[in-house]
Amino acid sequence: MAGGGFADGAPLKRAHLYEYRITGYFIAACFVAALGGSLFGYDLGVSGGVTSMDDFLEQFFPKVFRRKQLHLKETDYCKYDNQVLTLFTSSLYFAALVSTFSASYVTRKRGRRASILVGSVSFFLGGAINAAAMNVAMLIIGRIFLGIGIGFGNQAVPLYLSEMAPAKIRGAVNQLFQLTTCLGILIANFINYGTDKIHPWGWRLSLGLATVPATLMFIGGLFLPETPNSLVEQGRMEEGRTVLEKIRGTTKVDAEFADLVDASNAARAIKHPFRNLLQRKNRPQLVIGALGIPAFQQLTGMNSILFYAPVMFQSLGFGSDAALYSSTITSAALVLATFISMFLVDKFGRRAFFLEAGAEMICCLIAVAVTLALKLDQGEEELPKGVGIFLVIVICIFVLAYGRSWGPLGWLVPSELFPLETRSAGQSMVVCVNMLFTALIAQCFLAAMCHLRYGIFLLFAGLIVIMSSFIYFLLPETKQVPIEEVYLLWQNHWFWKRFVKDGRQGTQHV
């Protein structure tokens, strides 16, 4: 048997027989599913802007508001250092972390589409509660519902896109998730820029508008087809072949459908997919896909900039309007970078983008750290205009590098690595680890910025050196490899072959 990573018989080598053409049905399905990224992106963009608004701070965090207004002797780095304020941001990600395990069950048993629908409903409820919040408790409850929505959406959408896409364009299709995430961030920044001038309830509008992408995702999700992989996994063979023919635009799908059936047979033999993920034969997917890449994606420091861009720019000496404007510029850079990645990642490959962009990010973080060390540590209250422009440019270059590497590839590469029998469990681990580190960074960044000052950027630069080495030595190139044949890469890898060759002598029913 072959397909899901088992090798009882001949290995999967039917990819050259796959046929496809791009159909309107396929494009529509992928764009609707990709709306799940807009939920994640909108929250990333809106939360940092709202936490810098005076009306919001005055109502819920008066101590932070007074500290900001009175300019106490604390350094600018410490202006927003408040653990309850950061809990407003990080609580969402702790909720997403927990909910992804329920999402794994729904995704595997009920399908990817079901998880997308559940996520949209929960996100809608969270946005409505936050908009109506009268106290911190209501804010946190709303954030928890938002987190559940993101947990389900982030678990299902990258899988959906990778399973629907032909191998040769899987990178570009999967990055629709990153594109809608970035567009969500950009739109949120524009909204924050406008609502900051609406007193005293502008922040309610920013938070409440989260219901719009949730509604679009739910309505679109009602019409989404299930992926052929999921239909076959559920035993709905005829439906699976019908959908496969529709999204491939041809009836000549025998080879690809046979691979899906083989993978499904292996998947159904697995009773405990999470336990199976821990087996020796799945060590590469566990270490790289489930643990390494999702953790490292957050340790780049990028989400800290996304969470707190307005707050950070204010702390670095920008005025309130200038801070929101600068964060909008960086969000636009992120959208541009995603387009670059979408068009080029299937040509140049995943490893090249990781490594080249990593070098740029290291240089940018060092430049920011040196600039702040020379300026703010000399006691200057605000940055000179020229220095401020330089910082915005450097941060934009950093964002462009992240936006074509760790941003989209942090979701694309893990979704490619897992065989079908551990795919939903593996993606849950990806989301869980991602959200755990996202929450920790969100909770700790402002305090770390206060205590480490410019050193926080040197810390992130050092971490990018480590993660780039991780990619260089341990990740094989997956571009244009059919998703059910990716496991063959491990058998030829200098390091991982010692694990997978021992573990694939026969099917183990775990």
Short mmCIF file of C-alpha atoms in Angstrom, two decimals:
data_model
loop_
_atom_site.label_atom_id
_atom_site.label_comp_id
_atom_site.label_asym_id
_atom_site.label_seq_id
_atom_site.Cartn_x
_atom_site.Cartn_y
_atom_site.Cartn_z
CA MET A 1 0.00 0.00 0.00
CA ALA A 2 1.19 3.47 -0.74
CA GLY A 3 0.01 7.01 -0.54
CA GLY A 4 -0.18 8.06 3.06
CA GLY A 5 3.43 7.43 3.78
CA PHE A 6 3.35 3.62 4.02
CA ALA A 7 5.35 1.37 1.76
CA ASP A 8 3.91 -2.11 1.83
CA GLY A 9 4.06 -2.19 -1.94
CA ALA A 10 5.68 -0.04 -4.57
CA PRO A 11 6.09 3.60 -3.61
CA LEU A 12 3.89 6.28 -5.12
CA LYS A 13 5.30 7.32 -8.47
CA ARG A 14 2.24 8.25 -10.49
CA ALA A 15 2.61 12.02 -10.39
CA HIS A 16 3.64 12.23 -14.05
CA LEU A 17 0.20 10.85 -14.94
CA TYR A 18 -1.73 13.62 -13.18
CA GLU A 19 -3.71 15.92 -15.47
CA TYR A 20 -5.42 19.21 -14.72
CA ARG A 21 -6.48 22.58 -16.01
CA ILE A 22 -7.52 25.63 -14.01
CA THR A 23 -11.31 25.91 -13.82
CA GLY A 24 -13.60 28.64 -12.54
CA TYR A 25 -15.03 26.14 -10.05
CA PHE A 26 -11.57 25.52 -8.60
CA ILE A 27 -10.72 29.23 -8.40
CA ALA A 28 -14.00 30.12 -6.70
CA ALA A 29 -13.64 27.35 -4.10
CA CYS A 30 -10.09 28.38 -3.21
CA PHE A 31 -10.90 32.09 -2.90
CA VAL A 32 -13.89 31.42 -0.65
CA ALA A 33 -11.88 29.09 1.59
CA ALA A 34 -9.01 31.57 1.73
CA LEU A 35 -11.32 34.09 3.41
CA GLY A 36 -10.39 32.23 6.59
CA GLY A 37 -7.12 34.10 6.52
CA SER A 38 -8.94 37.43 6.67
CA LEU A 39 -10.22 36.54 10.15
CA PHE A 40 -6.68 35.99 11.41
CA GLY A 41 -5.37 39.05 9.60
CA TYR A 42 -8.11 41.41 10.68
CA ASP A 43 -7.52 40.57 14.32
CA LEU A 44 -3.74 40.90 13.97
CA GLY A 45 -4.19 44.36 12.50
CA VAL A 46 -7.02 45.67 14.63
CA SER A 47 -5.84 44.65 18.12
CA GLY A 48 -2.62 46.69 18.04
CA GLY A 49 -4.44 49.78 16.77
CA VAL A 50 -7.22 49.56 19.34
CA THR A 51 -4.77 49.15 22.24
CA SER A 52 -3.16 52.47 21.27
CA MET A 53 -6.47 54.41 21.17
CA ASP A 54 -6.96 56.82 24.06
CA ASP A 55 -10.72 56.17 24.37
CA PHE A 56 -10.16 52.42 24.68
CA LEU A 57 -7.32 52.80 27.19
CA GLU A 58 -9.23 55.35 29.29
CA GLN A 59 -12.22 53.03 29.67
CA PHE A 60 -10.50 49.69 30.24
CA PHE A 61 -6.88 50.42 31.19
CA PRO A 62 -6.85 53.81 32.97
CA LYS A 63 -3.39 53.26 34.48
CA VAL A 64 -1.87 52.82 31.04
CA PHE A 65 -3.82 55.84 29.80
CA ARG A 66 -2.53 58.04 32.63
CA ARG A 67 1.04 56.81 32.12
CA LYS A 68 0.80 57.62 28.42
CA GLN A 69 -0.66 61.10 29.05
CA LEU A 70 1.53 62.20 31.93
CA HIS A 71 4.87 61.04 30.42
CA LEU A 72 6.24 59.62 33.66
CA LYS A 73 10.00 59.16 34.03
CA GLU A 74 9.83 55.65 32.65
CA THR A 75 11.52 55.24 29.31
CA ASP A 76 9.38 55.33 26.21
CA TYR A 77 9.96 51.62 25.88
CA CYS A 78 7.84 51.03 29.00
CA LYS A 79 4.89 53.24 28.14
CA TYR A 80 2.52 50.33 27.43
CA ASP A 81 4.01 47.67 29.72
CA ASN A 82 0.87 46.24 31.32
CA GLN A 83 0.14 42.51 31.58
CA VAL A 84 -3.65 42.88 31.58
CA LEU A 85 -3.43 44.98 28.41
CA THR A 86 -1.30 42.33 26.70
CA LEU A 87 -3.71 39.65 27.97
CA PHE A 88 -6.37 41.36 25.84
CA THR A 89 -4.27 40.40 22.81
CA SER A 90 -2.81 37.07 23.90
CA SER A 91 -6.03 35.53 25.32
CA LEU A 92 -7.25 35.00 21.77
CA TYR A 93 -4.23 32.89 20.93
CA PHE A 94 -4.45 30.78 24.07
CA ALA A 95 -8.08 30.03 23.11
CA ALA A 96 -7.02 29.17 19.56
CA LEU A 97 -4.37 26.84 20.97
CA VAL A 98 -6.93 24.82 22.93
CA SER A 99 -9.65 24.82 20.28
CA THR A 100 -7.44 23.42 17.54
CA PHE A 101 -7.66 19.92 19.05
CA SER A 102 -11.43 19.97 18.71
CA ALA A 103 -10.91 21.34 15.22
CA SER A 104 -8.73 18.33 14.38
CA TYR A 105 -11.58 15.93 15.19
CA VAL A 106 -14.12 17.96 13.21
CA THR A 107 -11.75 18.34 10.26
CA ARG A 108 -11.02 14.63 10.09
CA LYS A 109 -14.48 13.23 10.79
CA ARG A 110 -16.74 15.92 9.32
CA GLY A 111 -14.47 17.49 6.76
CA ARG A 112 -12.51 20.67 6.18
CA ARG A 113 -15.64 22.60 5.24
CA ALA A 114 -17.30 21.89 8.60
CA SER A 115 -14.37 23.38 10.50
CA ILE A 116 -14.45 26.48 8.30
CA LEU A 117 -18.15 27.00 9.13
CA VAL A 118 -17.65 26.48 12.87
CA GLY A 119 -14.74 28.93 12.86
CA SER A 120 -16.75 31.65 11.11
CA VAL A 121 -19.66 31.38 13.59
CA SER A 122 -17.38 31.58 16.63
CA PHE A 123 -15.45 34.54 15.19
CA PHE A 124 -18.71 36.39 14.51
CA LEU A 125 -19.80 35.94 18.14
CA GLY A 126 -16.42 37.16 19.40
CA GLY A 127 -16.54 40.30 17.28
CA ALA A 128 -20.07 41.12 18.46
CA ILE A 129 -19.19 40.63 22.14
CA ASN A 130 -16.06 42.78 21.87
CA ALA A 131 -17.99 45.58 20.18
CA ALA A 132 -20.51 45.61 23.04
CA ALA A 133 -17.93 45.16 25.85
CA MET A 134 -18.52 47.13 29.04
CA ASN A 135 -15.64 45.72 31.09
CA VAL A 136 -12.39 43.79 30.73
CA ALA A 137 -14.16 40.46 31.40
CA MET A 138 -16.40 40.97 28.34
CA LEU A 139 -13.35 41.86 26.28
CA ILE A 140 -11.61 38.63 27.28
CA ILE A 141 -14.73 36.51 26.65
CA GLY A 142 -15.04 38.02 23.20
CA ARG A 143 -11.37 37.35 22.54
CA ILE A 144 -11.86 33.71 23.53
CA PHE A 145 -14.64 33.29 20.94
CA LEU A 146 -12.42 34.98 18.37
CA GLY A 147 -9.65 32.58 19.31
CA ILE A 148 -11.86 29.54 18.84
CA GLY A 149 -12.78 30.85 15.40
CA ILE A 150 -9.12 31.31 14.46
CA GLY A 151 -8.25 27.88 15.86
CA PHE A 152 -10.79 26.20 13.58
CA GLY A 153 -10.07 28.40 10.57
CA ASN A 154 -6.28 28.13 10.72
CA GLN A 155 -6.55 24.37 11.21
CA ALA A 156 -8.77 23.78 8.18
CA VAL A 157 -8.01 26.44 5.56
CA PRO A 158 -4.32 25.66 4.80
CA LEU A 159 -5.21 21.96 4.52
CA TYR A 160 -8.16 22.75 2.26
CA LEU A 161 -6.06 24.85 -0.10
CA SER A 162 -3.18 22.37 -0.26
CA GLU A 163 -5.52 19.44 -0.94
CA MET A 164 -7.47 21.27 -3.64
CA ALA A 165 -4.40 22.52 -5.51
CA PRO A 166 -2.51 20.72 -8.29
CA ALA A 167 1.07 19.99 -7.22
CA LYS A 168 2.68 22.42 -9.69
CA ILE A 169 0.86 25.46 -8.31
CA ARG A 170 0.24 24.33 -4.73
CA GLY A 171 2.55 26.99 -3.31
CA ALA A 172 0.71 29.85 -4.99
CA VAL A 173 -2.74 28.47 -4.12
CA ASN A 174 -1.89 27.83 -0.48
CA GLN A 175 -0.58 31.36 -0.16
CA LEU A 176 -4.06 32.72 -0.79
CA PHE A 177 -4.39 32.14 2.97
CA GLN A 178 -1.44 34.44 3.62
CA LEU A 179 -2.73 36.96 1.07
CA THR A 180 -6.13 37.29 2.75
CA THR A 181 -4.36 37.44 6.12
CA CYS A 182 -2.27 40.36 4.91
CA LEU A 183 -5.24 42.09 3.31
CA GLY A 184 -7.09 41.69 6.61
CA ILE A 185 -4.19 43.38 8.41
CA LEU A 186 -4.08 46.21 5.88
CA ILE A 187 -7.84 46.81 5.98
CA ALA A 188 -7.77 46.76 9.79
CA ASN A 189 -5.08 49.45 9.82
CA PHE A 190 -7.10 51.69 7.52
CA ILE A 191 -10.16 51.17 9.72
CA ASN A 192 -8.16 51.97 12.86
CA TYR A 193 -6.85 55.11 11.21
CA GLY A 194 -10.43 56.27 10.64
CA THR A 195 -12.07 55.10 13.87
CA ASP A 196 -9.32 56.67 15.99
CA LYS A 197 -10.96 59.99 15.13
CA ILE A 198 -14.46 58.86 16.22
CA HIS A 199 -14.86 59.66 19.91
CA PRO A 200 -15.57 57.96 22.24
CA TRP A 201 -16.73 54.77 20.50
CA GLY A 202 -14.47 54.41 17.48
CA TRP A 203 -12.72 51.40 19.01
CA ARG A 204 -16.10 49.58 19.19
CA LEU A 205 -16.49 49.97 15.43
CA SER A 206 -12.98 48.58 14.85
CA LEU A 207 -13.65 45.50 16.96
CA GLY A 208 -17.22 45.01 15.74
CA LEU A 209 -16.30 45.02 12.06
CA ALA A 210 -14.66 41.63 12.66
CA THR A 211 -18.18 40.26 12.07
CA VAL A 212 -17.96 41.22 8.37
CA PRO A 213 -15.25 38.73 7.24
CA ALA A 214 -16.84 36.11 9.51
CA THR A 215 -20.20 36.56 7.77
CA LEU A 216 -18.61 36.37 4.31
CA MET A 217 -16.73 33.24 5.28
CA PHE A 218 -19.87 31.55 6.64
CA ILE A 219 -22.02 32.36 3.61
CA GLY A 220 -19.28 31.28 1.23
CA GLY A 221 -18.63 28.15 3.29
CA LEU A 222 -22.20 26.98 2.79
CA PHE A 223 -21.44 26.60 -0.92
CA LEU A 224 -17.90 25.22 -0.63
CA PRO A 225 -17.21 21.72 -1.99
CA GLU A 226 -15.40 19.36 0.34
CA THR A 227 -11.88 18.38 -0.73
CA PRO A 228 -11.54 15.07 -2.63
CA ASN A 229 -9.03 13.90 -0.02
CA SER A 230 -11.52 14.42 2.79
CA LEU A 231 -14.42 12.82 0.89
CA VAL A 232 -12.36 9.74 0.13
CA GLU A 233 -11.14 9.65 3.75
CA GLN A 234 -14.82 9.61 4.84
CA GLY A 235 -15.58 6.74 2.45
CA ARG A 236 -17.57 8.90 -0.01
CA MET A 237 -15.70 7.60 -3.05
CA GLU A 238 -18.06 8.63 -5.83
CA GLU A 239 -18.41 12.16 -4.47
CA GLY A 240 -14.65 12.38 -4.09
CA ARG A 241 -14.02 11.44 -7.71
CA THR A 242 -16.76 13.81 -8.93
CA VAL A 243 -15.24 16.76 -7.06
CA LEU A 244 -11.75 15.80 -8.23
CA GLU A 245 -12.92 15.82 -11.85
CA LYS A 246 -14.61 19.20 -11.41
CA ILE A 247 -11.62 20.93 -9.80
CA ARG A 248 -9.15 19.38 -12.25
CA GLY A 249 -11.33 20.14 -15.28
CA THR A 250 -10.89 16.66 -16.75
CA THR A 251 -12.20 13.11 -16.36
CA LYS A 252 -8.66 11.73 -16.65
CA VAL A 253 -7.98 11.60 -12.93
CA ASP A 254 -7.42 7.85 -12.51
CA ALA A 255 -3.82 8.16 -11.29
CA GLU A 256 -4.47 10.95 -8.80
CA PHE A 257 -7.65 9.32 -7.53
CA ALA A 258 -5.84 6.00 -7.06
CA ASP A 259 -3.24 7.78 -4.91
CA LEU A 260 -6.01 9.37 -2.84
CA VAL A 261 -7.64 5.98 -2.29
CA ASP A 262 -4.33 4.43 -1.25
CA ALA A 263 -3.70 7.28 1.17
CA SER A 264 -7.23 6.97 2.54
CA ASN A 265 -6.86 3.23 3.15
CA ALA A 266 -3.74 3.94 5.19
CA ALA A 267 -5.48 6.76 7.05
CA ARG A 268 -8.48 4.63 8.04
CA ALA A 269 -6.15 2.07 9.59
CA ILE A 270 -4.98 4.71 12.06
CA LYS A 271 -7.10 4.81 15.20
CA HIS A 272 -5.06 7.42 17.09
CA PRO A 273 -3.53 9.93 14.65
CA PHE A 274 -1.90 12.05 17.37
CA ARG A 275 -0.13 9.01 18.77
CA ASN A 276 0.85 7.95 15.26
CA LEU A 277 2.43 11.36 14.71
CA LEU A 278 4.90 10.54 17.50
CA GLN A 279 6.16 7.37 15.78
CA ARG A 280 9.74 7.23 14.55
CA LYS A 281 8.72 7.10 10.88
CA ASN A 282 6.91 10.47 11.29
CA ARG A 283 9.81 12.17 13.07
CA PRO A 284 10.62 14.58 10.19
CA GLN A 285 7.03 15.83 9.99
CA LEU A 286 6.85 16.17 13.79
CA VAL A 287 10.12 18.05 14.18
CA ILE A 288 9.91 20.27 11.10
CA GLY A 289 6.19 20.65 10.37
CA ALA A 290 4.50 20.37 13.76
CA LEU A 291 7.13 21.93 16.03
CA GLY A 292 9.98 23.75 14.30
CA ILE A 293 8.43 25.90 11.58
CA PRO A 294 5.30 27.09 13.49
CA ALA A 295 7.41 28.01 16.53
CA PHE A 296 10.08 29.75 14.50
CA GLN A 297 7.49 31.70 12.50
CA GLN A 298 6.61 33.60 15.67
CA LEU A 299 10.20 33.93 16.87
CA THR A 300 11.07 36.08 13.85
CA GLY A 301 9.54 38.98 15.79
CA MET A 302 7.18 39.82 12.94
CA ASN A 303 3.95 39.24 14.81
CA SER A 304 5.20 41.49 17.56
CA ILE A 305 5.42 44.24 14.96
CA LEU A 306 1.96 43.36 13.63
CA PHE A 307 0.35 43.21 17.08
CA TYR A 308 1.86 46.36 18.37
CA ALA A 309 2.91 48.37 15.31
CA PRO A 310 0.98 51.52 16.36
CA VAL A 311 2.02 51.04 20.00
CA MET A 312 5.62 50.36 19.04
CA PHE A 313 5.88 53.37 16.73
CA GLN A 314 4.46 55.58 19.48
CA SER A 315 6.95 54.12 21.95
CA LEU A 316 9.74 54.87 19.49
CA GLY A 317 8.78 58.52 19.32
CA PHE A 318 6.11 58.77 16.61
CA GLY A 319 2.90 60.70 17.29
CA SER A 320 -0.48 58.94 17.43
CA ASP A 321 -1.51 59.61 13.82
CA ALA A 322 2.01 58.98 12.54
CA ALA A 323 2.08 55.65 14.38
CA LEU A 324 -1.11 54.40 12.76
CA TYR A 325 0.03 55.72 9.38
CA SER A 326 3.41 53.99 9.67
CA SER A 327 1.83 50.69 10.64
CA THR A 328 -0.45 50.96 7.60
CA ILE A 329 2.60 51.35 5.37
CA THR A 330 4.17 48.22 6.82
CA SER A 331 0.91 46.31 6.31
CA ALA A 332 0.87 47.36 2.64
CA ALA A 333 4.44 46.06 2.33
CA LEU A 334 3.25 42.73 3.70
CA VAL A 335 0.56 42.46 1.00
CA LEU A 336 3.11 43.28 -1.72
CA ALA A 337 5.49 40.64 -0.37
CA THR A 338 2.76 38.01 -0.45
CA PHE A 339 2.13 38.65 -4.14
CA ILE A 340 5.87 38.27 -4.79
CA SER A 341 5.88 34.96 -2.96
CA MET A 342 2.74 33.68 -4.70
CA PHE A 343 4.20 34.26 -8.15
CA LEU A 344 7.72 32.99 -7.46
CA VAL A 345 7.64 30.34 -4.72
CA ASP A 346 6.76 27.49 -7.10
CA LYS A 347 9.62 28.56 -9.38
CA PHE A 348 12.45 29.19 -6.94
CA GLY A 349 11.32 26.91 -4.13
CA ARG A 350 10.70 27.11 -0.41
CA ARG A 351 14.29 26.80 0.83
CA ALA A 352 15.58 29.69 -1.30
CA PHE A 353 12.92 32.05 0.05
CA PHE A 354 13.55 30.99 3.66
CA LEU A 355 17.31 31.48 3.46
CA GLU A 356 17.55 34.63 1.33
CA ALA A 357 14.85 36.46 3.29
CA GLY A 358 16.34 35.31 6.58
CA ALA A 359 19.60 37.11 5.79
CA GLU A 360 17.68 40.33 5.01
CA MET A 361 15.68 40.10 8.24
CA ILE A 362 18.83 39.70 10.33
CA CYS A 363 20.38 42.82 8.79
CA CYS A 364 17.20 44.85 9.29
CA LEU A 365 16.82 43.92 12.97
CA ILE A 366 20.45 44.80 13.65
CA ALA A 367 19.96 48.16 11.91
CA VAL A 368 16.90 48.95 14.06
CA ALA A 369 18.72 47.96 17.25
CA VAL A 370 21.78 50.08 16.44
CA THR A 371 19.64 53.11 15.52
CA LEU A 372 17.65 52.95 18.75
CA ALA A 373 20.78 52.41 20.81
CA LEU A 374 22.36 55.54 19.33
CA LYS A 375 19.27 57.76 19.57
CA LEU A 376 16.80 56.88 22.32
CA ASP A 377 19.46 55.74 24.75
CA GLN A 378 20.91 59.25 24.61
CA GLY A 379 17.75 60.50 26.32
CA GLU A 380 16.02 61.96 23.28
CA GLU A 381 12.26 62.20 23.88
CA GLU A 382 11.34 61.76 20.23
CA LEU A 383 13.16 60.51 17.19
CA PRO A 384 14.32 63.06 14.59
CA LYS A 385 12.22 62.99 11.44
CA GLY A 386 15.02 61.56 9.32
CA VAL A 387 15.69 58.78 11.79
CA GLY A 388 11.98 57.98 11.98
CA ILE A 389 11.74 57.68 8.19
CA PHE A 390 14.83 55.44 8.20
CA LEU A 391 13.23 53.14 10.79
CA VAL A 392 10.01 52.87 8.81
CA ILE A 393 11.99 51.99 5.65
CA VAL A 394 14.06 49.36 7.45
CA ILE A 395 10.98 47.83 9.06
CA CYS A 396 9.28 47.78 5.63
CA ILE A 397 12.26 45.87 4.20
CA PHE A 398 11.99 43.46 7.12
CA VAL A 399 8.27 43.03 6.45
CA LEU A 400 8.90 42.44 2.73
CA ALA A 401 11.39 39.71 3.62
CA TYR A 402 9.08 38.07 6.16
CA GLY A 403 6.08 38.39 3.85
CA ARG A 404 7.65 36.26 1.15
CA SER A 405 9.24 33.70 3.48
CA TRP A 406 8.29 32.83 7.05
CA GLY A 407 4.86 34.45 6.78
CA PRO A 408 3.33 32.39 3.95
CA LEU A 409 5.75 29.44 4.09
CA GLY A 410 5.09 28.99 7.80
CA TRP A 411 1.61 27.78 6.79
CA LEU A 412 2.39 26.33 3.34
CA VAL A 413 5.27 23.99 4.17
CA PRO A 414 3.67 22.22 7.19
CA SER A 415 0.46 21.66 5.20
CA GLU A 416 2.54 19.84 2.56
CA LEU A 417 4.52 17.56 4.86
CA PHE A 418 1.99 15.33 6.62
CA PRO A 419 0.63 12.10 5.09
CA LEU A 420 -3.17 11.83 5.03
CA GLU A 421 -3.39 9.57 8.09
CA THR A 422 -1.83 12.26 10.31
CA ARG A 423 -2.74 15.37 8.30
CA SER A 424 -5.54 16.75 10.48
CA ALA A 425 -3.66 15.86 13.67
CA GLY A 426 -0.47 17.35 12.27
CA GLN A 427 -2.18 20.57 11.25
CA SER A 428 -3.66 20.83 14.75
CA MET A 429 -0.16 20.56 16.17
CA VAL A 430 0.95 23.27 13.75
CA VAL A 431 -1.82 25.62 14.89
CA CYS A 432 -1.31 24.70 18.55
CA VAL A 433 2.43 25.43 18.53
CA ASN A 434 1.92 28.53 16.39
CA MET A 435 -0.73 29.92 18.73
CA LEU A 436 1.27 29.02 21.84
CA PHE A 437 4.27 31.00 20.65
CA THR A 438 2.03 33.75 19.28
CA ALA A 439 0.39 34.11 22.69
CA LEU A 440 3.72 34.05 24.54
CA ILE A 441 5.21 36.67 22.24
CA ALA A 442 2.06 38.81 22.52
CA GLN A 443 2.11 38.54 26.31
CA CYS A 444 5.82 39.17 26.73
CA PHE A 445 6.83 41.55 23.93
CA LEU A 446 5.97 44.88 25.58
CA ALA A 447 7.54 43.82 28.88
CA ALA A 448 10.61 42.53 27.04
CA MET A 449 10.80 45.77 25.06
CA CYS A 450 10.66 47.68 28.34
CA HIS A 451 13.47 45.69 29.99
CA LEU A 452 15.67 44.72 27.04
CA ARG A 453 15.12 48.00 25.18
CA TYR A 454 16.79 47.86 21.77
CA GLY A 455 18.23 44.45 22.73
CA ILE A 456 14.87 42.83 21.88
CA PHE A 457 15.65 43.31 18.19
CA LEU A 458 19.10 41.75 18.60
CA LEU A 459 17.45 38.78 20.32
CA PHE A 460 15.14 38.23 17.34
CA ALA A 461 18.10 38.57 14.95
CA GLY A 462 19.92 35.81 16.82
CA LEU A 463 16.86 33.58 16.67
CA ILE A 464 16.60 34.05 12.88
CA VAL A 465 20.21 32.85 12.56
CA ILE A 466 19.20 29.65 14.39
CA MET A 467 16.03 29.06 12.37
CA SER A 468 17.81 29.68 9.05
CA SER A 469 20.34 27.00 10.00
CA PHE A 470 17.44 24.69 10.87
CA ILE A 471 15.97 25.15 7.37
CA TYR A 472 19.33 24.77 5.62
CA PHE A 473 20.18 21.44 7.23
CA LEU A 474 16.82 19.75 7.79
CA LEU A 475 14.19 20.84 5.23
CA PRO A 476 14.18 19.22 1.76
CA GLU A 477 12.69 21.13 -1.17
CA THR A 478 8.96 20.36 -1.64
CA LYS A 479 8.10 22.53 -4.64
CA GLN A 480 5.95 20.77 -7.27
CA VAL A 481 6.01 17.46 -5.37
CA PRO A 482 2.48 15.91 -5.18
CA ILE A 483 1.18 16.11 -1.65
CA GLU A 484 0.80 12.33 -1.33
CA GLU A 485 4.40 11.78 -2.50
CA VAL A 486 6.19 14.22 -0.20
CA TYR A 487 7.08 11.38 2.20
CA LEU A 488 9.51 10.03 -0.46
CA LEU A 489 11.73 13.08 0.13
CA TRP A 490 12.56 11.89 3.63
CA GLN A 491 13.86 8.57 2.32
CA ASN A 492 16.57 10.38 0.34
CA HIS A 493 17.47 13.06 2.91
CA TRP A 494 20.92 12.83 4.47
CA PHE A 495 19.58 13.05 8.03
CA TRP A 496 15.95 11.89 7.99
CA LYS A 497 16.48 8.69 6.00
CA ARG A 498 17.74 6.92 9.11
CA PHE A 499 14.32 7.45 10.72
CA VAL A 500 11.87 6.81 7.89
CA LYS A 501 13.54 3.77 6.33
CA ASP A 502 13.43 1.94 9.62
CA GLY A 503 9.83 2.99 10.25
CA ARG A 504 8.27 2.08 6.89
CA GLN A 505 8.82 -1.62 6.72
CA GLY A 506 5.14 -2.23 7.24
CA THR A 507 1.90 -0.57 8.20
CA GLN A 508 1.40 -0.11 11.92
CA HIS A 509 -2.18 0.25 13.07
CA VAL A 510 -1.92 2.74 15.86
#
